[in-house]
mmCIF file of C-alpha atoms in Angstrom:
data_model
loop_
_atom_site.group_PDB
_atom_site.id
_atom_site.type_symbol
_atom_site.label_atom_id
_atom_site.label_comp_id
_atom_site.label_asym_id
_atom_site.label_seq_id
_atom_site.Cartn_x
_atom_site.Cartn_y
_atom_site.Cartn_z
ATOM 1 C CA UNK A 18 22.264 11.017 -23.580
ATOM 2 C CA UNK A 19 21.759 9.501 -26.729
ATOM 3 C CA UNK A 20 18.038 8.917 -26.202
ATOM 4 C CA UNK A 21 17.936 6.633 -29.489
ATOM 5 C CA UNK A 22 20.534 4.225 -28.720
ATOM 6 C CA UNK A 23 18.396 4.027 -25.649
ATOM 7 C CA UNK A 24 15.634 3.627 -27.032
ATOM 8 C CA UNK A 25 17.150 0.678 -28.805
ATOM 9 C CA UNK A 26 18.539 -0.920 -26.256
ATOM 10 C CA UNK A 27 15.055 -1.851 -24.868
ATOM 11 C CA UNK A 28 13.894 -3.005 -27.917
ATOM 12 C CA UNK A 29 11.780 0.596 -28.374
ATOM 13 C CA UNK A 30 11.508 4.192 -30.048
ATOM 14 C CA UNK A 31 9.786 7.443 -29.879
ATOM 15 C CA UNK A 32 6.358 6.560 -30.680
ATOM 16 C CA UNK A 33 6.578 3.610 -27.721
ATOM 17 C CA UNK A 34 4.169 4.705 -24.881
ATOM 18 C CA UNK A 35 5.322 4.537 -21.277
ATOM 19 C CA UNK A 36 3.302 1.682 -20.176
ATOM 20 C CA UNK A 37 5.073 -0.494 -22.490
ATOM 21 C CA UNK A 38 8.740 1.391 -22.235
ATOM 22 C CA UNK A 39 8.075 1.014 -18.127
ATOM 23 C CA UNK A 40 7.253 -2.857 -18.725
ATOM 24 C CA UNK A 41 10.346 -3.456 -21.692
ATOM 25 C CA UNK A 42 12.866 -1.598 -19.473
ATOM 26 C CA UNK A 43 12.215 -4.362 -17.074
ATOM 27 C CA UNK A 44 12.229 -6.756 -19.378
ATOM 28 C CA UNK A 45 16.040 -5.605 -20.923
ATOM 29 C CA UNK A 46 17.997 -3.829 -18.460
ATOM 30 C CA UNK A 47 18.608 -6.142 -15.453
ATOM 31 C CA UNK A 48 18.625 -4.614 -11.498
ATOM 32 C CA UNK A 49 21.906 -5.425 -10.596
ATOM 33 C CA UNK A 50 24.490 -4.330 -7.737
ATOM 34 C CA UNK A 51 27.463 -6.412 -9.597
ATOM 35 C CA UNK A 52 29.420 -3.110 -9.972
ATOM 36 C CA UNK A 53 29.853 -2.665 -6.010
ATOM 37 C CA UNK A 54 32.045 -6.244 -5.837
ATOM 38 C CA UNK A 55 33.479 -5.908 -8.500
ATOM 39 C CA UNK A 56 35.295 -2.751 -7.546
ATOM 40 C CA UNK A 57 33.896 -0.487 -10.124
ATOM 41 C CA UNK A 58 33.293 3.427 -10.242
ATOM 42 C CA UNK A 59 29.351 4.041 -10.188
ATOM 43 C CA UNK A 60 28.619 7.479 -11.267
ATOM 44 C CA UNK A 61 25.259 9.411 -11.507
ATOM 45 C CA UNK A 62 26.751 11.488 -14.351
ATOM 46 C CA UNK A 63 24.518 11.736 -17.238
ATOM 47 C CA UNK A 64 27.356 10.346 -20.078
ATOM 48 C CA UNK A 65 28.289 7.602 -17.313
ATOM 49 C CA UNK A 66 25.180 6.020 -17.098
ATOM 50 C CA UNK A 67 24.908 5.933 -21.127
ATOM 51 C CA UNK A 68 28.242 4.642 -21.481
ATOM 52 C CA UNK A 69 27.347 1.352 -18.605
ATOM 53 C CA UNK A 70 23.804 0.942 -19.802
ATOM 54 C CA UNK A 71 23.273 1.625 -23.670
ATOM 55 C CA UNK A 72 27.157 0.932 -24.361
ATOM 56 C CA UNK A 73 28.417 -1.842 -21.867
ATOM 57 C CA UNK A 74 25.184 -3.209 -21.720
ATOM 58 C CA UNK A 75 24.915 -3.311 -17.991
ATOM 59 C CA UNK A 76 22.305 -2.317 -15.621
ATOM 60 C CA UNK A 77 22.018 -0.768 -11.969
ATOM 61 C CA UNK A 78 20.764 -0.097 -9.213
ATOM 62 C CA UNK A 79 17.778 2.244 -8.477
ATOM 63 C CA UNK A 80 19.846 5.537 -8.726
ATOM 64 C CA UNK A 81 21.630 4.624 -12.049
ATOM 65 C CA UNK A 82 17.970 2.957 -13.735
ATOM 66 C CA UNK A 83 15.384 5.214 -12.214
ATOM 67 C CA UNK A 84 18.012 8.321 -13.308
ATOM 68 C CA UNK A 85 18.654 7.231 -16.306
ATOM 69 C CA UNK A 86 15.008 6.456 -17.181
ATOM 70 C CA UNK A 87 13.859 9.766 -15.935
ATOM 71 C CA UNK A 88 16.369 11.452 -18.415
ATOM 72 C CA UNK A 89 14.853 9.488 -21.594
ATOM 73 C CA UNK A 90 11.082 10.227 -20.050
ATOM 74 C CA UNK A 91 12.187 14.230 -20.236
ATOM 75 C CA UNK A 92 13.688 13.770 -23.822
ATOM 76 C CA UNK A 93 10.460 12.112 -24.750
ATOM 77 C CA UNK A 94 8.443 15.005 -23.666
ATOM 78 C CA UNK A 95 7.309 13.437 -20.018
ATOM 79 C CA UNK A 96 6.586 15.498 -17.144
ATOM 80 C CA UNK A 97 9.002 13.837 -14.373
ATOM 81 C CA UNK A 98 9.476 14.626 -10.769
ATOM 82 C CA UNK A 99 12.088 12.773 -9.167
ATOM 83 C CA UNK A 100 11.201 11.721 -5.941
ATOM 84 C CA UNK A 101 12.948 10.358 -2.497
ATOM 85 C CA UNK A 102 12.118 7.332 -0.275
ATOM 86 C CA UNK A 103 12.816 5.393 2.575
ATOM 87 C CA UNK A 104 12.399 1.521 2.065
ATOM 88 C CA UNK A 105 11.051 -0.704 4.270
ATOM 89 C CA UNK A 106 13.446 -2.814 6.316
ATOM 90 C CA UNK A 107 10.952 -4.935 7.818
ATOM 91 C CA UNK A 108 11.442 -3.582 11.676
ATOM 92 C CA UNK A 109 12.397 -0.060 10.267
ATOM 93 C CA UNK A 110 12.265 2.568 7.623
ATOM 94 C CA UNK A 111 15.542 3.053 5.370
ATOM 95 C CA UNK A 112 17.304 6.085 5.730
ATOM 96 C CA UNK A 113 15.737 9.634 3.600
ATOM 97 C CA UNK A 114 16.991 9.269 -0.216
ATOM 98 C CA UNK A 115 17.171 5.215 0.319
ATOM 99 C CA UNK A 116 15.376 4.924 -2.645
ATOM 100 C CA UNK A 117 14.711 7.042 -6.132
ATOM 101 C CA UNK A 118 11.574 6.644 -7.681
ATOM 102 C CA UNK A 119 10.048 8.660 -10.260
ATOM 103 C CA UNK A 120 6.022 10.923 -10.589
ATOM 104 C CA UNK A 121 5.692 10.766 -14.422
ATOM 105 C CA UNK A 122 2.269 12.250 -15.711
ATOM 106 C CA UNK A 123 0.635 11.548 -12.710
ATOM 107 C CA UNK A 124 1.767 7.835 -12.911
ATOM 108 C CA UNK A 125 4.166 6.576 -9.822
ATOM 109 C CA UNK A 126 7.131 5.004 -12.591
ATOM 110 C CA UNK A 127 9.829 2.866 -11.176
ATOM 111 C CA UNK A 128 12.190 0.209 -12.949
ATOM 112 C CA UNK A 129 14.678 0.430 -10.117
ATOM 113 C CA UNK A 130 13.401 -1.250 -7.061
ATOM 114 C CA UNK A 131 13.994 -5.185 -8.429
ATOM 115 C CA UNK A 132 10.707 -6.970 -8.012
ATOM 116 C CA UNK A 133 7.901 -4.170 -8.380
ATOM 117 C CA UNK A 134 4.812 -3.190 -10.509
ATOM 118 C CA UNK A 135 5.815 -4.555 -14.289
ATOM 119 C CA UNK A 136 3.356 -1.278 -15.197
ATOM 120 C CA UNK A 137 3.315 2.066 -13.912
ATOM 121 C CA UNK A 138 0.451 2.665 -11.246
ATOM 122 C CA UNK A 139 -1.814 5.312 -10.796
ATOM 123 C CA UNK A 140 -0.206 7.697 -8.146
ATOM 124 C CA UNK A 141 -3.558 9.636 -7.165
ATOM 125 C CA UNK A 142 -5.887 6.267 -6.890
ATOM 126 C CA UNK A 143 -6.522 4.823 -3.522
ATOM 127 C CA UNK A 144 -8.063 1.842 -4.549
ATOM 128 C CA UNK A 145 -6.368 -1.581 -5.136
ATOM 129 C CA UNK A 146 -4.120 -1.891 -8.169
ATOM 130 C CA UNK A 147 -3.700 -5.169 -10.064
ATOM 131 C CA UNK A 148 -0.733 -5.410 -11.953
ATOM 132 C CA UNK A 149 1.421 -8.829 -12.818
ATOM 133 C CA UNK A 150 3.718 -7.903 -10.039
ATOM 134 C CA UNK A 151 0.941 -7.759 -7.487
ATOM 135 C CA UNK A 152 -1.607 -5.697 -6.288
ATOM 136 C CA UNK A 153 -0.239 -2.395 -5.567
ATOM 137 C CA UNK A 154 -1.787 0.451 -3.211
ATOM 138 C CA UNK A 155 -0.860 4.019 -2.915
ATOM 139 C CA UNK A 156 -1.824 5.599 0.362
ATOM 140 C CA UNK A 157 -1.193 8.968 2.359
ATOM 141 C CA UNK A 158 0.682 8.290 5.066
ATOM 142 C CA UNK A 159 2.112 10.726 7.954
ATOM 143 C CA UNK A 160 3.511 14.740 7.189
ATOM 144 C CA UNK A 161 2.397 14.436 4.011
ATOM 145 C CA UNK A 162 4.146 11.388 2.788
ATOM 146 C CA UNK A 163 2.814 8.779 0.799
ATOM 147 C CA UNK A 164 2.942 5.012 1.316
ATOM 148 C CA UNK A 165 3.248 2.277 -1.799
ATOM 149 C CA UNK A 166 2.265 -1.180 -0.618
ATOM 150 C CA UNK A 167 2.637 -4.609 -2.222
ATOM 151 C CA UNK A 168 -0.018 -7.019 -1.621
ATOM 152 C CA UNK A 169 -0.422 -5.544 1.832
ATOM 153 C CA UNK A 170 3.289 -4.959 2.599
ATOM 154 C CA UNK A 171 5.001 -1.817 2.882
ATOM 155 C CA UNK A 172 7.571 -1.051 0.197
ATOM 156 C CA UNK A 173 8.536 2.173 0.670
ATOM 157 C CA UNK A 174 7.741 6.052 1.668
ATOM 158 C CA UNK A 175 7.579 8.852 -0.315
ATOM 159 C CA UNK A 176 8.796 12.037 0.652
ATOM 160 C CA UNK A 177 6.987 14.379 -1.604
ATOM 161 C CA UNK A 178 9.454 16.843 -2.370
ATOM 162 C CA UNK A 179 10.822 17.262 -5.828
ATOM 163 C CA UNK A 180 14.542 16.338 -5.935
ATOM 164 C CA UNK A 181 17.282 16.206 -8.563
ATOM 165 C CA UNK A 182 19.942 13.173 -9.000
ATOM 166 C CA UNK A 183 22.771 14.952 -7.885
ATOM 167 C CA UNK A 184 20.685 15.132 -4.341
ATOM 168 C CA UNK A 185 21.099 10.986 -4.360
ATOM 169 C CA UNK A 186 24.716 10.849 -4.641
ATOM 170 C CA UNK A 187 25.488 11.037 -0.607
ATOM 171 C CA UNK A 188 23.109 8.004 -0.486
ATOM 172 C CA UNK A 189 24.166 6.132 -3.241
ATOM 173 C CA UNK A 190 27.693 6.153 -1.924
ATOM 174 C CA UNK A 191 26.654 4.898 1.461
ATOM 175 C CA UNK A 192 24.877 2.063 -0.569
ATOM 176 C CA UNK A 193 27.886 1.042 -1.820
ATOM 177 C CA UNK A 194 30.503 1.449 0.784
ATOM 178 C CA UNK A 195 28.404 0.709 4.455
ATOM 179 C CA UNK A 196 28.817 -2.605 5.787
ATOM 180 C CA UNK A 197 25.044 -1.644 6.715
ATOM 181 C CA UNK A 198 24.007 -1.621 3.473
ATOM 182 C CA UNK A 199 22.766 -4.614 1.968
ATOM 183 C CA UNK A 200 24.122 -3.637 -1.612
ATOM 184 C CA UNK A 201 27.422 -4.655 -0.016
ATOM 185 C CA UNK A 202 26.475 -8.220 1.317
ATOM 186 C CA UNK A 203 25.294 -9.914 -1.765
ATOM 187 C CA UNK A 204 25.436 -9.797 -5.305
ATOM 188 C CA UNK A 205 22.267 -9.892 -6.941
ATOM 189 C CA UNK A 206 21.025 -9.567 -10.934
ATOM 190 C CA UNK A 207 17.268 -9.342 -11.719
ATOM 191 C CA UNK A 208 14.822 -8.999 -14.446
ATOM 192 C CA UNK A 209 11.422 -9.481 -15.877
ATOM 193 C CA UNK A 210 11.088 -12.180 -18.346
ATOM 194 C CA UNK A 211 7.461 -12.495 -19.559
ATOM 195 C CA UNK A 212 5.223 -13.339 -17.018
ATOM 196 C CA UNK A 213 8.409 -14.720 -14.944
ATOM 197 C CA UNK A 214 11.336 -13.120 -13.603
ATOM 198 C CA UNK A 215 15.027 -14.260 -13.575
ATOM 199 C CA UNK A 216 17.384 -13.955 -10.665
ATOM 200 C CA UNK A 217 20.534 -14.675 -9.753
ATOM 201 C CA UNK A 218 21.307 -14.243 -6.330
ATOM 202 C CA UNK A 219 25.321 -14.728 -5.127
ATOM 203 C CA UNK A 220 24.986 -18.532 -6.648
ATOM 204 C CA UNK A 221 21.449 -19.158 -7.427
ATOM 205 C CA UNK A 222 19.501 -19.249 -10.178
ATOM 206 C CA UNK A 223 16.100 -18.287 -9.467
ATOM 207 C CA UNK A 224 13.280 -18.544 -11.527
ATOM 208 C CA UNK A 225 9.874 -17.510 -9.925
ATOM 209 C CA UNK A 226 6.007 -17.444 -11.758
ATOM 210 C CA UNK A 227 3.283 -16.820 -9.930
ATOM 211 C CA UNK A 228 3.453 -18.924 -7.218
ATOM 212 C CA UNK A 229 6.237 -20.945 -8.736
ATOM 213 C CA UNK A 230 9.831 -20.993 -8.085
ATOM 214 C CA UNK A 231 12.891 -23.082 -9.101
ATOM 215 C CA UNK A 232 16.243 -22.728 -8.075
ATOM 216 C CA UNK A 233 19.655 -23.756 -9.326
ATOM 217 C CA UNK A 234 22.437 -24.036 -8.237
ATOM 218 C CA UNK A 235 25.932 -22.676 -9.841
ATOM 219 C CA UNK A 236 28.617 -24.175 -8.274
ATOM 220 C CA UNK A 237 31.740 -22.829 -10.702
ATOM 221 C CA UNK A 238 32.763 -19.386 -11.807
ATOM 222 C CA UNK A 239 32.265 -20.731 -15.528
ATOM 223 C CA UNK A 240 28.281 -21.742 -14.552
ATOM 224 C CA UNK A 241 28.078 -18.382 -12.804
ATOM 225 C CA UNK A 242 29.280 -16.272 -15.682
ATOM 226 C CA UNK A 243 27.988 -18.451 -18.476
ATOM 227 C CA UNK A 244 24.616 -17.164 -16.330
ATOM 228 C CA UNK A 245 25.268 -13.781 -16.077
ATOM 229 C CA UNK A 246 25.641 -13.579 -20.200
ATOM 230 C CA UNK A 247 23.245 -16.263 -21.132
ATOM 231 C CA UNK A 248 20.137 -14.736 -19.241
ATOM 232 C CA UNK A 249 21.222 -11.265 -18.474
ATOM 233 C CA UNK A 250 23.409 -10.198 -21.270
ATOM 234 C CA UNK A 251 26.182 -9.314 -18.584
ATOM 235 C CA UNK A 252 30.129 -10.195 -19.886
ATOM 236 C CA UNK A 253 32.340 -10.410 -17.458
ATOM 237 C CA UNK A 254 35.712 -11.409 -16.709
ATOM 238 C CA UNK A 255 35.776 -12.728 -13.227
ATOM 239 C CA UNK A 256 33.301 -13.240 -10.589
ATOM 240 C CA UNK A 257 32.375 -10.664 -8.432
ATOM 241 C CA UNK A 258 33.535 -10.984 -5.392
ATOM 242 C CA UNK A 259 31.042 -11.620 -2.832
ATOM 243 C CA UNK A 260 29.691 -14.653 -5.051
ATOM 244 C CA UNK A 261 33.375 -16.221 -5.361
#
């Protein structure tokens, strides 16, 4: 991976540190699942995800950001552990490898779960953390796991057993293919802006802030690309299809 082009991408370079790569990452490189309706190939391979995210200027989902990121972190010099989890489903816990998140230096790192911490949080403190994203809290939790809550909510698990990307790929095709998946239902396209965050979600565009949040709608394929490019930097030539 060219760790430069990168590097440049996200409006950084080697001397950045990784509070403010974790925060401009966000800020660049949208979460997005647009690849799964529109039919495309999603690969874990390391030249693959350079060619959709520095070259195409795409994003991902959490396999494709959180691996790609971990690969820069290493090139940089980072200590990474990549690291499995089940996400919270609100009456149930995901299935194991649900989720990729990344231990970097001691600091739980993750640009790949949508709406999350904007910095990286520390993984060994128990106390409260606040962060622009909400308050965060890291927690043991049963056989040695290890909880991350959001304002009081569950995110997601932690298994804490060191894993490598090609250990995701079983997962990250049944994100893409299951009917059970939610990756499959919607479309949806995501990123930090500032203190805000930018969303477009099958036909809305949602701005939120704090307590704040506007919606609009997009009623035409023009409105809904014109979107994707204006505030995401996505080109595309047709819609995807679950937002047609």
């Amino acid at each position: 991976m060219n760790v430069d082009a990168y590097l440049e991408r996200i409006g950084a370079d080697r001397t950045t540190g990784l509070r403010d790569l974790h925060r401009l990452h966000q800020e660049t490189i949208p979460f997005e699942n647009l690849s799964i309706h529109l039919g495309e190939r999603i690969s874990l391979d390391p030249d693959d995800l350079f060619r959709k995210i520095v070259q195409s200027r795409r994003g991902g989902f959490c396999y494709e950001l959180n691996g790609a990121f971990a690969l820069v972190l290493e090139a940089l010099g980072h200590d990474v552990t990549r690291l499995a989890c089940r996400v919270n489903g609100g009456d149930h816990l995901g299935p194991p490898f649900d989720h990729l998140t990344l231990l970097v230096d001691g600091w739980l790192v993750d640009v790949g779960f949508g709406a999350h911490s904007t910095y990286p949080l520390h993984f060994t403190t128990r106390d409260p953390q606040p962060d622009p994203g909400g308050v965060f809290t890291i927690v043991p939790s049963p056989d040695g796991d290890v909880d991350v809550l959001k304002d009081g909510r569950l995110e997601y698990r932690i298994e804490m057993k060191k894993r490598d990307l090609p250990d995701f790929i079983p997962t990250c095709w049944y994100q893409r293919t299951s009917p059970d998946s939610h990756f499959t239902r919607n479309t949806i396209c995501t990123r930090l802006d500032g203190d805000a965050r930018l969303t477009i979600s099958g036909r809305k565009f949602i701005r939120t802030k704090g307590d704040s949040r506007t919606e609009e709608a997009l009623p035409t394929d023009d409105a809904l690309l014109a979107a994707y490019r204006e505030s995401f930097g996505i080109t595309l030539d047709r819609v995807p299809g679950a937002a047609r």
